[in-house]
Amino acid sequence: MALFLLLIIVAIVLGIIGAVAEGLFYLLIIGVMVLVADLVLLRIRLGRRRAGQRRVR
């Protein structure tokens, strides 16, 4: 869970810097890509937990 929160913070910081600073639009793009990767990671982790719970029952 700590990795998830760290990646969210990094994505927000990169997005803000990319949006505000002139000529650093690529940081905004990188921030969005980090956010998407983080959401995919979260989806995979939640999917594994739910699949494991189904097998136990």
Short mmCIF file of C-alpha atoms in Angstrom, two decimals:
data_model
loop_
_atom_site.label_atom_id
_atom_site.label_comp_id
_atom_site.label_asym_id
_atom_site.label_seq_id
_atom_site.Cartn_x
_atom_site.Cartn_y
_atom_site.Cartn_z
CA MET A 1 0.00 0.00 0.00
CA ALA A 2 2.91 2.34 0.67
CA LEU A 3 4.15 1.89 -2.90
CA PHE A 4 0.72 2.84 -4.21
CA LEU A 5 0.65 6.05 -2.18
CA LEU A 6 4.22 6.94 -3.13
CA LEU A 7 3.45 6.54 -6.83
CA ILE A 8 0.31 8.67 -6.49
CA ILE A 9 2.32 11.45 -4.83
CA VAL A 10 5.02 11.25 -7.52
CA ALA A 11 2.40 11.40 -10.27
CA ILE A 12 0.73 14.45 -8.73
CA VAL A 13 4.03 16.29 -8.23
CA LEU A 14 5.21 15.56 -11.77
CA GLY A 15 1.84 16.59 -13.15
CA ILE A 16 1.83 19.90 -11.30
CA ILE A 17 5.41 20.72 -12.31
CA GLY A 18 4.69 19.75 -15.91
CA ALA A 19 1.55 21.86 -16.06
CA VAL A 20 3.04 24.95 -14.41
CA ALA A 21 6.61 25.10 -15.71
CA GLU A 22 7.04 26.32 -19.24
CA GLY A 23 8.72 23.79 -21.52
CA LEU A 24 8.28 20.85 -19.14
CA PHE A 25 5.11 19.41 -20.64
CA TYR A 26 6.83 16.03 -20.85
CA LEU A 27 6.75 15.86 -17.03
CA LEU A 28 2.97 16.10 -17.18
CA ILE A 29 2.91 13.19 -19.62
CA ILE A 30 5.25 11.16 -17.40
CA GLY A 31 3.06 11.94 -14.38
CA VAL A 32 -0.03 10.69 -16.20
CA MET A 33 1.81 7.51 -17.26
CA VAL A 34 2.92 6.88 -13.65
CA LEU A 35 -0.67 7.36 -12.48
CA VAL A 36 -2.00 4.90 -15.05
CA ALA A 37 0.71 2.35 -14.16
CA ASP A 38 -0.17 2.76 -10.49
CA LEU A 39 -3.85 2.14 -11.13
CA VAL A 40 -3.00 -0.98 -13.16
CA LEU A 41 -0.81 -2.21 -10.29
CA LEU A 42 -3.66 -1.62 -7.84
CA ARG A 43 -6.10 -3.49 -10.08
CA ILE A 44 -3.75 -6.48 -10.31
CA ARG A 45 -3.27 -6.60 -6.54
CA LEU A 46 -6.98 -6.36 -5.81
CA GLY A 47 -7.71 -9.02 -8.43
CA ARG A 48 -5.29 -11.44 -6.80
CA ARG A 49 -6.81 -10.90 -3.36
CA ARG A 50 -10.33 -11.52 -4.58
CA ALA A 51 -9.30 -14.62 -6.52
CA GLY A 52 -7.58 -15.99 -3.42
CA GLN A 53 -10.65 -15.44 -1.29
CA ARG A 54 -12.86 -17.32 -3.73
CA ARG A 55 -10.62 -20.39 -3.60
CA VAL A 56 -10.71 -20.54 0.20
CA ARG A 57 -14.48 -20.77 0.37
#
